[in-house]
CSV table of C-alpha atoms in Angstrom, one decimal:
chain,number,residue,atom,x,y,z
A,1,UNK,CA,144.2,85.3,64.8
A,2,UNK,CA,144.1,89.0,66.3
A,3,UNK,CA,140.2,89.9,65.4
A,4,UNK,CA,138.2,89.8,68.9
A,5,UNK,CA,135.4,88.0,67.3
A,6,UNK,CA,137.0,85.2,66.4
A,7,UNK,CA,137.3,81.8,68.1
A,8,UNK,CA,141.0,81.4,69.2
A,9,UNK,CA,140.0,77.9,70.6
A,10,UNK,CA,137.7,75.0,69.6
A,11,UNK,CA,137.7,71.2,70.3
A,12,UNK,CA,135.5,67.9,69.0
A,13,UNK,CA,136.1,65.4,72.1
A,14,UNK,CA,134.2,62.1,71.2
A,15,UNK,CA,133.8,59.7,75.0
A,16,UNK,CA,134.0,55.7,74.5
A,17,UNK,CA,134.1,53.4,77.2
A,18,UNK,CA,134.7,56.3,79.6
A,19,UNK,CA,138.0,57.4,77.8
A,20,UNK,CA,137.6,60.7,75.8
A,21,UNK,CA,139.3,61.4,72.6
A,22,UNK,CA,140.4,64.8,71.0
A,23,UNK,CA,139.0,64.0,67.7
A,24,UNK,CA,139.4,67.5,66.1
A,25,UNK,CA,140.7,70.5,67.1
A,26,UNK,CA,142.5,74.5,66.8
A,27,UNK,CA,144.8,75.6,69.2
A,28,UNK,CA,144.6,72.7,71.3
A,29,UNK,CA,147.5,70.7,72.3
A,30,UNK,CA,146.1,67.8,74.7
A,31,UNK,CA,142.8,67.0,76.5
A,32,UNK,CA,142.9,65.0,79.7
A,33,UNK,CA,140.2,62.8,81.4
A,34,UNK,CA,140.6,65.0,84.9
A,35,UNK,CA,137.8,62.0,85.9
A,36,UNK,CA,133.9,60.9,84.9
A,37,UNK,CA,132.6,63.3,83.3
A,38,UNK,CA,135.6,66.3,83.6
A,39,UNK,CA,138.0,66.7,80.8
A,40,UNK,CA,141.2,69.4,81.2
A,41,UNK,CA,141.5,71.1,77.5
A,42,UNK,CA,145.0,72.4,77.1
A,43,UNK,CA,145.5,75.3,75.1
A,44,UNK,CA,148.6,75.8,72.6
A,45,UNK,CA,148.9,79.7,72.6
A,46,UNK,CA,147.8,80.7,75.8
A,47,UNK,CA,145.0,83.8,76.0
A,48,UNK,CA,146.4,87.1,77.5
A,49,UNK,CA,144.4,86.4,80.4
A,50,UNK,CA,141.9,84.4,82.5
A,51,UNK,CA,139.0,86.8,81.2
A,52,UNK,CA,138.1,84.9,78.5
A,53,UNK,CA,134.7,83.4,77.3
A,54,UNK,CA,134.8,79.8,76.5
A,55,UNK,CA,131.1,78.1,76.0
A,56,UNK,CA,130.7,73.8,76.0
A,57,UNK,CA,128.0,71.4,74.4
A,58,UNK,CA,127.2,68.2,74.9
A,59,UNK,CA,125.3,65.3,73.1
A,60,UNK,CA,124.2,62.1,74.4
A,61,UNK,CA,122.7,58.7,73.6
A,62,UNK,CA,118.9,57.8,73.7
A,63,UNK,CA,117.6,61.2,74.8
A,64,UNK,CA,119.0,61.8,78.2
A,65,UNK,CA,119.3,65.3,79.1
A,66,UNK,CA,123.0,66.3,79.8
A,67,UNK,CA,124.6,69.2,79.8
A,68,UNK,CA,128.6,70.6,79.5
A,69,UNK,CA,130.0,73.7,81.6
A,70,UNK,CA,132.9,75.4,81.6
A,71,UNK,CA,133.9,74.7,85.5
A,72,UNK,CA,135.0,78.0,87.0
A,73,UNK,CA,139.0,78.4,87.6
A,74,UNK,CA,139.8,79.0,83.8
A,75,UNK,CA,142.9,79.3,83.6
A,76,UNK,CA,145.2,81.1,80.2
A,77,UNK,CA,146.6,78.2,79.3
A,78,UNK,CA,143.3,75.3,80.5
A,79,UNK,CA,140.4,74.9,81.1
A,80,UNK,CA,138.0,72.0,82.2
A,81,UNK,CA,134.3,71.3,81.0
A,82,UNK,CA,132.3,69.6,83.0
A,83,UNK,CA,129.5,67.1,81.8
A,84,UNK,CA,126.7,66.4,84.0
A,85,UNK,CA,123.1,64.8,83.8
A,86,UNK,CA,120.2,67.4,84.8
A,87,UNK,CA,118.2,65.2,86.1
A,88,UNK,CA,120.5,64.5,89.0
A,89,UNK,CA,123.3,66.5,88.6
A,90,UNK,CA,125.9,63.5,88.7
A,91,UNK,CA,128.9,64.0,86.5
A,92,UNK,CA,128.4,61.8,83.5
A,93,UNK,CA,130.5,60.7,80.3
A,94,UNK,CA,128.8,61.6,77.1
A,95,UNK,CA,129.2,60.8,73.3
A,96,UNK,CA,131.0,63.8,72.4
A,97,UNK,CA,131.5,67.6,73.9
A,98,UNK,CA,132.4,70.7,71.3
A,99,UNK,CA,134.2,73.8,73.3
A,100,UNK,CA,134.8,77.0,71.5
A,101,UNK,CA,136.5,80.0,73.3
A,102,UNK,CA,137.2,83.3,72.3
A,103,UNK,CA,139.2,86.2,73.8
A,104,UNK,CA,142.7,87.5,73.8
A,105,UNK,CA,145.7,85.3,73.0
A,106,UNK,CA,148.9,85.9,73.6
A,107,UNK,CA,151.5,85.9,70.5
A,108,UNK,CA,155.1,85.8,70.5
């Protein structure tokens, strides 16, 4: 839990129909569909602070090019990824997103 270099946060969100699902997880508690193509990951043990580096992927169906951000506003306890198409930058569902963040979290 306390080495630096280790992920202190990491999530498997499948999408169907719209409606994502936290499918796997560490120190997760919930994920929420913030709306198309935005989904709130709420952290269990928050980090120490907001200075913290968390990194989203995304795969889609048949080839389209898409890509998942961590929107800015992190906060210790959430943050939101955003998935978007490139070719138009509209915010777009996809069929699953992996986050993994790693920093300082807070312990009692």
């Amino acid at each position: 839990h306390y080495h630096p270099g280790m992920a202190k946060v990491w999530a498997y969100i499948t999408v169907s129909g719209g409606t994502p699902s936290l499918d796997a997880s560490y120190n997760v508690t919930s994920i929420t569909d913030t709306s198309g193509g935005n989904v709130t990951v709420t952290i269990a043990n928050d980090f120490s602070s907001a200075n913290y580096a968390a990194i989203a992927s995304a795969v889609t169906a048949g080839g389209a090019a898409h890509v998942a951000t961590v929107k800015t506003g992190q906060a210790v306890g959430s943050f939101v990824v955003r998935t978007f198409a490139t070719t138009t930058g509209t915010d777009t569902d996809n069929i699953n997103i992996s986050v993994v963040a790693f920093g300082d979290i807070y312990y009692e």
